[in-house]
Amino acid sequence: MKSMTLVDDELMIRLNVITETKDGQEKNSECLVMPFLYPPIIVEMPETGKINEDFTCTFTFKNTLSVPLEECELHVEGLGIFRLEKFDQGDVRPGGIFRSKIICAPKRAGERKIVAELISKQIKGIRAEKIINITN
């Protein structure tokens, strides 16, 4: 492979392979596009909740990549449930797991969304969303 182009906003790898026989009689080429999948953030919480009844929301991340993730921060927000919280996770080695928990105290009824996003020096844009229905 002569070169590989890094494009910040594309989550895929495109590979162009060109082969030639020793005598130069035959040439072949192949193009392969593979999506790059980041490890997910797992959000654990109940499907329903009640106003003024606390529940726990757990965020779990496992670094399945072969490189350590430096200066990881987990940002979580629950609109109508809790304000933006930032958890400094430090460096997460390959195979490393971290968990963060937050106690949620809903004040308003309705469908609410909880959003989690992981940011590090190496990657950004790992997001998870989950909906909970809050009743009276």
mmCIF file of N, CA and C in Angstrom:
data_model
loop_
_atom_site.group_PDB
_atom_site.id
_atom_site.type_symbol
_atom_site.label_atom_id
_atom_site.label_comp_id
_atom_site.label_asym_id
_atom_site.label_seq_id
_atom_site.Cartn_x
_atom_site.Cartn_y
_atom_site.Cartn_z
ATOM 1 N N MET A 1 0.858 -1.169 0.000
ATOM 2 C CA MET A 1 0.000 0.000 0.000
ATOM 3 C C MET A 1 0.905 1.233 0.000
ATOM 4 N N LYS A 2 0.652 2.118 -0.918
ATOM 5 C CA LYS A 2 1.480 3.312 -1.017
ATOM 6 C C LYS A 2 1.027 4.406 -0.072
ATOM 7 N N SER A 3 -0.276 4.600 0.074
ATOM 8 C CA SER A 3 -0.743 5.661 0.957
ATOM 9 C C SER A 3 -2.147 5.360 1.454
ATOM 10 N N MET A 4 -2.487 6.023 2.528
ATOM 11 C CA MET A 4 -3.832 5.922 3.079
ATOM 12 C C MET A 4 -4.248 7.317 3.488
ATOM 13 N N THR A 5 -5.404 7.725 3.036
ATOM 14 C CA THR A 5 -5.887 9.066 3.337
ATOM 15 C C THR A 5 -6.777 9.013 4.563
ATOM 16 N N LEU A 6 -6.563 9.922 5.492
ATOM 17 C CA LEU A 6 -7.384 10.019 6.692
ATOM 18 C C LEU A 6 -8.362 11.163 6.500
ATOM 19 N N VAL A 7 -9.642 10.849 6.604
ATOM 20 C CA VAL A 7 -10.676 11.861 6.498
ATOM 21 C C VAL A 7 -11.411 11.873 7.825
ATOM 22 N N ASP A 8 -11.389 13.015 8.504
ATOM 23 C CA ASP A 8 -11.890 13.122 9.875
ATOM 24 C C ASP A 8 -13.360 12.782 10.014
ATOM 25 N N ASP A 9 -14.195 13.129 9.038
ATOM 26 C CA ASP A 9 -15.627 12.938 9.221
ATOM 27 C C ASP A 9 -16.173 11.669 8.585
ATOM 28 N N GLU A 10 -15.337 10.836 7.992
ATOM 29 C CA GLU A 10 -15.807 9.601 7.394
ATOM 30 C C GLU A 10 -15.464 8.429 8.297
ATOM 31 N N LEU A 11 -16.467 7.610 8.563
ATOM 32 C CA LEU A 11 -16.261 6.441 9.409
ATOM 33 C C LEU A 11 -16.177 5.189 8.542
ATOM 34 N N MET A 12 -15.267 5.220 7.578
ATOM 35 C CA MET A 12 -15.074 4.053 6.732
ATOM 36 C C MET A 12 -13.642 4.008 6.239
ATOM 37 N N ILE A 13 -13.259 2.822 5.814
ATOM 38 C CA ILE A 13 -11.929 2.619 5.236
ATOM 39 C C ILE A 13 -12.137 2.149 3.807
ATOM 40 N N ARG A 14 -11.497 2.812 2.868
ATOM 41 C CA ARG A 14 -11.584 2.430 1.462
ATOM 42 C C ARG A 14 -10.220 1.903 1.048
ATOM 43 N N LEU A 15 -10.205 0.702 0.514
ATOM 44 C CA LEU A 15 -8.958 0.044 0.144
ATOM 45 C C LEU A 15 -8.991 -0.261 -1.342
ATOM 46 N N ASN A 16 -8.015 0.251 -2.074
ATOM 47 C CA ASN A 16 -7.852 -0.035 -3.505
ATOM 48 C C ASN A 16 -6.616 -0.912 -3.668
ATOM 49 N N VAL A 17 -6.802 -2.094 -4.238
ATOM 50 C CA VAL A 17 -5.694 -3.030 -4.423
ATOM 51 C C VAL A 17 -5.492 -3.246 -5.921
ATOM 52 N N ILE A 18 -4.253 -3.081 -6.362
ATOM 53 C CA ILE A 18 -3.906 -3.320 -7.763
ATOM 54 C C ILE A 18 -2.770 -4.337 -7.785
ATOM 55 N N THR A 19 -2.962 -5.405 -8.539
ATOM 56 C CA THR A 19 -1.935 -6.456 -8.637
ATOM 57 C C THR A 19 -1.529 -6.633 -10.098
ATOM 58 N N GLU A 20 -0.297 -7.120 -10.269
ATOM 59 C CA GLU A 20 0.221 -7.363 -11.608
ATOM 60 C C GLU A 20 1.078 -8.621 -11.558
ATOM 61 N N THR A 21 0.957 -9.463 -12.554
ATOM 62 C CA THR A 21 1.777 -10.667 -12.597
ATOM 63 C C THR A 21 3.223 -10.280 -12.894
ATOM 64 N N LYS A 22 4.156 -11.200 -12.583
ATOM 65 C CA LYS A 22 5.580 -10.898 -12.771
ATOM 66 C C LYS A 22 5.918 -10.594 -14.228
ATOM 67 N N ASP A 23 5.279 -11.291 -15.129
ATOM 68 C CA ASP A 23 5.593 -11.053 -16.540
ATOM 69 C C ASP A 23 4.843 -9.845 -17.113
ATOM 70 N N GLY A 24 3.974 -9.233 -16.331
ATOM 71 C CA GLY A 24 3.270 -8.030 -16.757
ATOM 72 C C GLY A 24 2.111 -8.287 -17.692
ATOM 73 N N GLN A 25 1.751 -9.554 -17.884
ATOM 74 C CA GLN A 25 0.683 -9.908 -18.818
ATOM 75 C C GLN A 25 -0.718 -9.626 -18.268
ATOM 76 N N GLU A 26 -0.830 -9.645 -16.941
ATOM 77 C CA GLU A 26 -2.178 -9.527 -16.359
ATOM 78 C C GLU A 26 -2.169 -8.555 -15.180
ATOM 79 N N LYS A 27 -3.180 -7.680 -15.182
ATOM 80 C CA LYS A 27 -3.358 -6.731 -14.084
ATOM 81 C C LYS A 27 -4.783 -6.884 -13.551
ATOM 82 N N ASN A 28 -4.907 -6.780 -12.242
ATOM 83 C CA ASN A 28 -6.211 -6.866 -11.591
ATOM 84 C C ASN A 28 -6.327 -5.735 -10.579
ATOM 85 N N SER A 29 -7.557 -5.309 -10.353
ATOM 86 C CA SER A 29 -7.781 -4.301 -9.314
ATOM 87 C C SER A 29 -9.061 -4.638 -8.562
ATOM 88 N N GLU A 30 -9.076 -4.224 -7.331
ATOM 89 C CA GLU A 30 -10.237 -4.477 -6.461
ATOM 90 C C GLU A 30 -10.389 -3.282 -5.523
ATOM 91 N N CYS A 31 -11.629 -2.884 -5.311
ATOM 92 C CA CYS A 31 -11.925 -1.803 -4.375
ATOM 93 C C CYS A 31 -12.802 -2.376 -3.271
ATOM 94 N N LEU A 32 -12.430 -2.096 -2.031
ATOM 95 C CA LEU A 32 -13.177 -2.606 -0.887
ATOM 96 C C LEU A 32 -13.436 -1.445 0.071
ATOM 97 N N VAL A 33 -14.692 -1.270 0.454
ATOM 98 C CA VAL A 33 -15.059 -0.235 1.409
ATOM 99 C C VAL A 33 -15.582 -0.917 2.667
ATOM 100 N N MET A 34 -14.955 -0.612 3.792
ATOM 101 C CA MET A 34 -15.350 -1.229 5.060
ATOM 102 C C MET A 34 -15.752 -0.137 6.040
ATOM 103 N N PRO A 35 -16.915 -0.284 6.658
ATOM 104 C CA PRO A 35 -17.284 0.716 7.667
ATOM 105 C C PRO A 35 -16.452 0.522 8.927
ATOM 106 N N PHE A 36 -16.100 1.633 9.563
ATOM 107 C CA PHE A 36 -15.371 1.581 10.823
ATOM 108 C C PHE A 36 -16.379 1.767 11.942
ATOM 109 N N LEU A 37 -16.441 0.825 12.836
ATOM 110 C CA LEU A 37 -17.417 0.874 13.915
ATOM 111 C C LEU A 37 -16.719 1.165 15.239
ATOM 112 N N TYR A 38 -17.135 2.259 15.866
ATOM 113 C CA TYR A 38 -16.631 2.574 17.191
ATOM 114 C C TYR A 38 -17.311 1.689 18.217
ATOM 115 N N PRO A 39 -16.637 1.408 19.335
ATOM 116 C CA PRO A 39 -17.299 0.661 20.400
ATOM 117 C C PRO A 39 -18.458 1.481 20.966
ATOM 118 N N PRO A 40 -19.550 0.829 21.368
ATOM 119 C CA PRO A 40 -20.728 1.573 21.826
ATOM 120 C C PRO A 40 -20.656 1.967 23.303
ATOM 121 N N ILE A 41 -21.480 2.938 23.662
ATOM 122 C CA ILE A 41 -21.751 3.259 25.061
ATOM 123 C C ILE A 41 -23.057 2.548 25.394
ATOM 124 N N ILE A 42 -23.053 1.751 26.432
ATOM 125 C CA ILE A 42 -24.262 1.035 26.854
ATOM 126 C C ILE A 42 -24.948 1.865 27.933
ATOM 127 N N VAL A 43 -26.223 2.170 27.717
ATOM 128 C CA VAL A 43 -27.006 2.947 28.672
ATOM 129 C C VAL A 43 -28.033 2.008 29.307
ATOM 130 N N GLU A 44 -27.943 1.868 30.635
ATOM 131 C CA GLU A 44 -28.876 1.001 31.364
ATOM 132 C C GLU A 44 -29.746 1.861 32.275
ATOM 133 N N MET A 45 -31.062 1.741 32.064
ATOM 134 C CA MET A 45 -32.018 2.484 32.876
ATOM 135 C C MET A 45 -33.395 1.874 32.638
ATOM 136 N N PRO A 46 -34.363 2.168 33.504
ATOM 137 C CA PRO A 46 -35.700 1.633 33.290
ATOM 138 C C PRO A 46 -36.366 2.295 32.077
ATOM 139 N N GLU A 47 -37.383 1.640 31.543
ATOM 140 C CA GLU A 47 -38.119 2.191 30.408
ATOM 141 C C GLU A 47 -39.111 3.262 30.835
ATOM 142 N N THR A 48 -39.552 3.178 32.082
ATOM 143 C CA THR A 48 -40.509 4.163 32.595
ATOM 144 C C THR A 48 -40.060 4.649 33.970
ATOM 145 N N GLY A 49 -40.553 5.827 34.335
ATOM 146 C CA GLY A 49 -40.258 6.390 35.645
ATOM 147 C C GLY A 49 -41.420 7.256 36.088
ATOM 148 N N LYS A 50 -41.375 7.690 37.350
ATOM 149 C CA LYS A 50 -42.424 8.544 37.894
ATOM 150 C C LYS A 50 -41.830 9.832 38.415
ATOM 151 N N ILE A 51 -42.633 10.891 38.346
ATOM 152 C CA ILE A 51 -42.207 12.189 38.854
ATOM 153 C C ILE A 51 -41.847 12.056 40.334
ATOM 154 N N ASN A 52 -40.727 12.661 40.710
ATOM 155 C CA ASN A 52 -40.209 12.693 42.092
ATOM 156 C C ASN A 52 -39.817 11.325 42.642
ATOM 157 N N GLU A 53 -39.651 10.321 41.771
ATOM 158 C CA GLU A 53 -39.118 9.018 42.198
ATOM 159 C C GLU A 53 -37.776 8.818 41.503
ATOM 160 N N ASP A 54 -36.713 8.771 42.299
ATOM 161 C CA ASP A 54 -35.371 8.636 41.740
ATOM 162 C C ASP A 54 -35.183 7.286 41.054
ATOM 163 N N PHE A 55 -34.349 7.296 40.016
ATOM 164 C CA PHE A 55 -33.888 6.062 39.386
ATOM 165 C C PHE A 55 -32.433 6.255 38.991
ATOM 166 N N THR A 56 -31.741 5.153 38.778
ATOM 167 C CA THR A 56 -30.316 5.198 38.439
ATOM 168 C C THR A 56 -30.130 4.926 36.956
ATOM 169 N N CYS A 57 -29.243 5.683 36.361
ATOM 170 C CA CYS A 57 -28.873 5.487 34.966
ATOM 171 C C CYS A 57 -27.372 5.161 34.942
ATOM 172 N N THR A 58 -27.010 4.039 34.326
ATOM 173 C CA THR A 58 -25.625 3.585 34.278
ATOM 174 C C THR A 58 -25.111 3.631 32.845
ATOM 175 N N PHE A 59 -23.917 4.180 32.675
ATOM 176 C CA PHE A 59 -23.278 4.280 31.364
ATOM 177 C C PHE A 59 -22.016 3.430 31.391
ATOM 178 N N THR A 60 -21.906 2.484 30.480
ATOM 179 C CA THR A 60 -20.754 1.573 30.438
ATOM 180 C C THR A 60 -20.093 1.668 29.070
ATOM 181 N N PHE A 61 -18.761 1.746 29.079
ATOM 182 C CA PHE A 61 -17.991 1.793 27.836
ATOM 183 C C PHE A 61 -16.822 0.830 27.950
ATOM 184 N N LYS A 62 -16.627 0.007 26.911
ATOM 185 C CA LYS A 62 -15.467 -0.884 26.838
ATOM 186 C C LYS A 62 -14.671 -0.506 25.596
ATOM 187 N N ASN A 63 -13.382 -0.216 25.790
ATOM 188 C CA ASN A 63 -12.507 0.132 24.673
ATOM 189 C C ASN A 63 -12.099 -1.139 23.943
ATOM 190 N N THR A 64 -12.790 -1.447 22.855
ATOM 191 C CA THR A 64 -12.473 -2.643 22.069
ATOM 192 C C THR A 64 -11.438 -2.352 20.982
ATOM 193 N N LEU A 65 -10.968 -1.115 20.930
ATOM 194 C CA LEU A 65 -9.946 -0.752 19.952
ATOM 195 C C LEU A 65 -8.577 -1.235 20.430
ATOM 196 N N SER A 66 -7.612 -1.263 19.523
ATOM 197 C CA SER A 66 -6.269 -1.744 19.883
ATOM 198 C C SER A 66 -5.359 -0.627 20.381
ATOM 199 N N VAL A 67 -5.895 0.578 20.524
ATOM 200 C CA VAL A 67 -5.104 1.711 21.004
ATOM 201 C C VAL A 67 -5.732 2.279 22.271
ATOM 202 N N PRO A 68 -4.917 2.814 23.179
ATOM 203 C CA PRO A 68 -5.504 3.464 24.354
ATOM 204 C C PRO A 68 -6.187 4.768 23.949
ATOM 205 N N LEU A 69 -7.245 5.105 24.655
ATOM 206 C CA LEU A 69 -7.948 6.363 24.430
ATOM 207 C C LEU A 69 -7.537 7.316 25.544
ATOM 208 N N GLU A 70 -6.946 8.438 25.175
ATOM 209 C CA GLU A 70 -6.389 9.375 26.150
ATOM 210 C C GLU A 70 -7.381 10.491 26.474
ATOM 211 N N GLU A 71 -7.361 10.897 27.735
ATOM 212 C CA GLU A 71 -8.166 12.016 28.224
ATOM 213 C C GLU A 71 -9.650 11.855 27.867
ATOM 214 N N CYS A 72 -10.203 10.711 28.216
ATOM 215 C CA CYS A 72 -11.612 10.438 27.934
ATOM 216 C C CYS A 72 -12.519 11.220 28.867
ATOM 217 N N GLU A 73 -13.558 11.777 28.289
ATOM 218 C CA GLU A 73 -14.610 12.442 29.051
ATOM 219 C C GLU A 73 -15.943 11.906 28.571
ATOM 220 N N LEU A 74 -16.803 11.606 29.526
ATOM 221 C CA LEU A 74 -18.157 11.174 29.213
ATOM 222 C C LEU A 74 -19.085 12.324 29.561
ATOM 223 N N HIS A 75 -19.837 12.794 28.580
ATOM 224 C CA HIS A 75 -20.808 13.865 28.787
ATOM 225 C C HIS A 75 -22.199 13.244 28.720
ATOM 226 N N VAL A 76 -22.994 13.436 29.761
ATOM 227 C CA VAL A 76 -24.360 12.898 29.781
ATOM 228 C C VAL A 76 -25.340 14.007 30.120
ATOM 229 N N GLU A 77 -26.492 13.941 29.476
ATOM 230 C CA GLU A 77 -27.522 14.946 29.718
ATOM 231 C C GLU A 77 -28.884 14.284 29.590
ATOM 232 N N GLY A 78 -29.774 14.635 30.500
ATOM 233 C CA GLY A 78 -31.141 14.138 30.475
ATOM 234 C C GLY A 78 -32.089 15.314 30.486
ATOM 235 N N LEU A 79 -32.551 15.709 29.336
ATOM 236 C CA LEU A 79 -33.406 16.882 29.230
ATOM 237 C C LEU A 79 -34.666 16.690 30.061
ATOM 238 N N GLY A 80 -34.892 17.597 31.000
ATOM 239 C CA GLY A 80 -36.043 17.498 31.888
ATOM 240 C C GLY A 80 -35.836 16.555 33.051
ATOM 241 N N ILE A 81 -34.641 15.955 33.149
ATOM 242 C CA ILE A 81 -34.347 15.015 34.241
ATOM 243 C C ILE A 81 -33.132 15.480 35.037
ATOM 244 N N PHE A 82 -32.041 15.803 34.339
ATOM 245 C CA PHE A 82 -30.842 16.321 34.987
ATOM 246 C C PHE A 82 -30.045 17.151 33.987
ATOM 247 N N ARG A 83 -29.228 18.052 34.524
ATOM 248 C CA ARG A 83 -28.397 18.912 33.687
ATOM 249 C C ARG A 83 -27.177 18.145 33.179
ATOM 250 N N LEU A 84 -26.492 18.761 32.235
ATOM 251 C CA LEU A 84 -25.284 18.167 31.667
ATOM 252 C C LEU A 84 -24.278 17.845 32.773
ATOM 253 N N GLU A 85 -23.815 16.601 32.787
ATOM 254 C CA GLU A 85 -22.776 16.154 33.723
ATOM 255 C C GLU A 85 -21.584 15.682 32.907
ATOM 256 N N LYS A 86 -20.375 15.995 33.380
ATOM 257 C CA LYS A 86 -19.146 15.552 32.721
ATOM 258 C C LYS A 86 -18.377 14.658 33.673
ATOM 259 N N PHE A 87 -18.000 13.476 33.194
ATOM 260 C CA PHE A 87 -17.217 12.527 33.977
ATOM 261 C C PHE A 87 -15.840 12.394 33.330
ATOM 262 N N ASP A 88 -14.794 12.769 34.053
ATOM 263 C CA ASP A 88 -13.424 12.625 33.557
ATOM 264 C C ASP A 88 -12.992 11.189 33.803
ATOM 265 N N GLN A 89 -12.755 10.448 32.730
ATOM 266 C CA GLN A 89 -12.387 9.038 32.843
ATOM 267 C C GLN A 89 -10.888 8.802 32.705
ATOM 268 N N GLY A 90 -10.125 9.837 32.348
ATOM 269 C CA GLY A 90 -8.677 9.672 32.166
ATOM 270 C C GLY A 90 -8.380 8.843 30.929
ATOM 271 N N ASP A 91 -7.308 8.077 30.981
ATOM 272 C CA ASP A 91 -6.921 7.219 29.860
ATOM 273 C C ASP A 91 -7.580 5.849 30.012
ATOM 274 N N VAL A 92 -8.086 5.314 28.910
ATOM 275 C CA VAL A 92 -8.718 3.991 28.918
ATOM 276 C C VAL A 92 -7.900 3.092 28.004
ATOM 277 N N ARG A 93 -7.256 2.100 28.589
ATOM 278 C CA ARG A 93 -6.388 1.187 27.837
ATOM 279 C C ARG A 93 -7.231 0.260 26.954
ATOM 280 N N PRO A 94 -6.609 -0.397 25.951
ATOM 281 C CA PRO A 94 -7.347 -1.368 25.147
ATOM 282 C C PRO A 94 -7.924 -2.470 26.046
ATOM 283 N N GLY A 95 -9.178 -2.759 25.885
ATOM 284 C CA GLY A 95 -9.853 -3.749 26.725
ATOM 285 C C GLY A 95 -10.372 -3.176 28.033
ATOM 286 N N GLY A 96 -10.024 -1.929 28.337
ATOM 287 C CA GLY A 96 -10.447 -1.293 29.583
ATOM 288 C C GLY A 96 -11.928 -0.941 29.567
ATOM 289 N N ILE A 97 -12.533 -0.996 30.741
ATOM 290 C CA ILE A 97 -13.956 -0.715 30.893
ATOM 291 C C ILE A 97 -14.129 0.360 31.954
ATOM 292 N N PHE A 98 -15.056 1.284 31.733
ATOM 293 C CA PHE A 98 -15.436 2.204 32.793
ATOM 294 C C PHE A 98 -16.952 2.298 32.863
ATOM 295 N N ARG A 99 -17.427 2.607 34.069
ATOM 296 C CA ARG A 99 -18.851 2.785 34.317
ATOM 297 C C ARG A 99 -19.051 4.082 35.082
ATOM 298 N N SER A 100 -20.086 4.787 34.715
ATOM 299 C CA SER A 100 -20.483 5.995 35.438
ATOM 300 C C SER A 100 -21.967 5.877 35.729
ATOM 301 N N LYS A 101 -22.354 6.317 36.921
ATOM 302 C CA LYS A 101 -23.762 6.262 37.315
ATOM 303 C C LYS A 101 -24.228 7.654 37.684
ATOM 304 N N ILE A 102 -25.495 7.888 37.434
ATOM 305 C CA ILE A 102 -26.100 9.146 37.830
ATOM 306 C C ILE A 102 -27.487 8.854 38.382
ATOM 307 N N ILE A 103 -27.834 9.540 39.457
ATOM 308 C CA ILE A 103 -29.164 9.415 40.043
ATOM 309 C C ILE A 103 -30.062 10.453 39.363
ATOM 310 N N CYS A 104 -31.142 9.994 38.795
ATOM 311 C CA CYS A 104 -32.060 10.866 38.070
ATOM 312 C C CYS A 104 -33.296 11.124 38.919
ATOM 313 N N ALA A 105 -33.740 12.368 38.942
ATOM 314 C CA ALA A 105 -34.920 12.772 39.712
ATOM 315 C C ALA A 105 -35.852 13.559 38.793
ATOM 316 N N PRO A 106 -36.706 12.862 38.049
ATOM 317 C CA PRO A 106 -37.564 13.566 37.091
ATOM 318 C C PRO A 106 -38.547 14.510 37.772
ATOM 319 N N LYS A 107 -38.716 15.678 37.170
ATOM 320 C CA LYS A 107 -39.618 16.701 37.705
ATOM 321 C C LYS A 107 -40.813 16.950 36.793
ATOM 322 N N ARG A 108 -40.732 16.508 35.538
ATOM 323 C CA ARG A 108 -41.815 16.728 34.586
ATOM 324 C C ARG A 108 -42.199 15.428 33.903
ATOM 325 N N ALA A 109 -43.492 15.287 33.618
ATOM 326 C CA ALA A 109 -43.987 14.092 32.936
ATOM 327 C C ALA A 109 -43.741 14.205 31.429
ATOM 328 N N GLY A 110 -43.748 13.055 30.771
ATOM 329 C CA GLY A 110 -43.590 13.007 29.316
ATOM 330 C C GLY A 110 -42.420 12.146 28.904
ATOM 331 N N GLU A 111 -42.247 12.050 27.604
ATOM 332 C CA GLU A 111 -41.140 11.274 27.056
ATOM 333 C C GLU A 111 -39.862 12.105 27.149
ATOM 334 N N ARG A 112 -38.817 11.549 27.731
ATOM 335 C CA ARG A 112 -37.547 12.257 27.928
ATOM 336 C C ARG A 112 -36.413 11.450 27.297
ATOM 337 N N LYS A 113 -35.418 12.176 26.816
ATOM 338 C CA LYS A 113 -34.270 11.538 26.175
ATOM 339 C C LYS A 113 -33.027 11.760 27.020
ATOM 340 N N ILE A 114 -32.252 10.694 27.189
ATOM 341 C CA ILE A 114 -30.961 10.774 27.857
ATOM 342 C C ILE A 114 -29.895 10.535 26.793
ATOM 343 N N VAL A 115 -28.930 11.439 26.731
ATOM 344 C CA VAL A 115 -27.892 11.394 25.703
ATOM 345 C C VAL A 115 -26.532 11.281 26.380
ATOM 346 N N ALA A 116 -25.695 10.377 25.876
ATOM 347 C CA ALA A 116 -24.327 10.212 26.370
ATOM 348 C C ALA A 116 -23.368 10.344 25.191
ATOM 349 N N GLU A 117 -22.247 11.030 25.407
ATOM 350 C CA GLU A 117 -21.243 11.191 24.356
ATOM 351 C C GLU A 117 -19.856 11.042 24.951
ATOM 352 N N LEU A 118 -19.021 10.254 24.291
ATOM 353 C CA LEU A 118 -17.641 10.045 24.730
ATOM 354 C C LEU A 118 -16.711 10.848 23.827
ATOM 355 N N ILE A 119 -15.786 11.570 24.458
ATOM 356 C CA ILE A 119 -14.811 12.374 23.731
ATOM 357 C C ILE A 119 -13.428 12.009 24.257
ATOM 358 N N SER A 120 -12.470 11.829 23.352
ATOM 359 C CA SER A 120 -11.077 11.591 23.742
ATOM 360 C C SER A 120 -10.168 12.272 22.725
ATOM 361 N N LYS A 121 -8.854 12.198 22.939
ATOM 362 C CA LYS A 121 -7.904 12.766 21.975
ATOM 363 C C LYS A 121 -7.976 12.033 20.636
ATOM 364 N N GLN A 122 -8.213 10.717 20.684
ATOM 365 C CA GLN A 122 -8.155 9.909 19.474
ATOM 366 C C GLN A 122 -9.477 9.877 18.699
ATOM 367 N N ILE A 123 -10.584 9.899 19.390
ATOM 368 C CA ILE A 123 -11.875 9.768 18.713
ATOM 369 C C ILE A 123 -12.895 10.733 19.299
ATOM 370 N N LYS A 124 -13.913 10.989 18.526
ATOM 371 C CA LYS A 124 -15.031 11.785 19.004
ATOM 372 C C LYS A 124 -16.270 11.284 18.272
ATOM 373 N N GLY A 125 -17.408 11.596 18.827
ATOM 374 C CA GLY A 125 -18.642 11.227 18.146
ATOM 375 C C GLY A 125 -19.228 9.892 18.548
ATOM 376 N N ILE A 126 -18.717 9.273 19.613
ATOM 377 C CA ILE A 126 -19.380 8.070 20.107
ATOM 378 C C ILE A 126 -20.551 8.542 20.955
ATOM 379 N N ARG A 127 -21.768 8.232 20.501
ATOM 380 C CA ARG A 127 -22.979 8.719 21.168
ATOM 381 C C ARG A 127 -23.936 7.561 21.423
ATOM 382 N N ALA A 128 -24.727 7.745 22.450
ATOM 383 C CA ALA A 128 -25.818 6.818 22.742
ATOM 384 C C ALA A 128 -26.995 7.642 23.235
ATOM 385 N N GLU A 129 -28.191 7.231 22.853
ATOM 386 C CA GLU A 129 -29.407 7.902 23.291
ATOM 387 C C GLU A 129 -30.397 6.854 23.746
ATOM 388 N N LYS A 130 -31.172 7.207 24.756
ATOM 389 C CA LYS A 130 -32.206 6.304 25.237
ATOM 390 C C LYS A 130 -33.387 7.140 25.706
ATOM 391 N N ILE A 131 -34.581 6.619 25.465
ATOM 392 C CA ILE A 131 -35.821 7.330 25.814
ATOM 393 C C ILE A 131 -36.435 6.681 27.046
ATOM 394 N N ILE A 132 -36.967 7.532 27.924
ATOM 395 C CA ILE A 132 -37.702 7.052 29.086
ATOM 396 C C ILE A 132 -39.021 7.827 29.144
ATOM 397 N N ASN A 133 -40.068 7.140 29.508
ATOM 398 C CA ASN A 133 -41.376 7.777 29.654
ATOM 399 C C ASN A 133 -41.640 8.048 31.126
ATOM 400 N N ILE A 134 -41.810 9.316 31.480
ATOM 401 C CA ILE A 134 -42.041 9.733 32.860
ATOM 402 C C ILE A 134 -43.550 9.985 33.046
ATOM 403 N N THR A 135 -44.117 9.370 34.066
ATOM 404 C CA THR A 135 -45.550 9.530 34.343
ATOM 405 C C THR A 135 -45.753 10.163 35.728
ATOM 406 N N ASN A 136 -46.994 10.564 35.997
ATOM 407 C CA ASN A 136 -47.331 11.167 37.300
ATOM 408 C C ASN A 136 -47.354 10.140 38.408
#
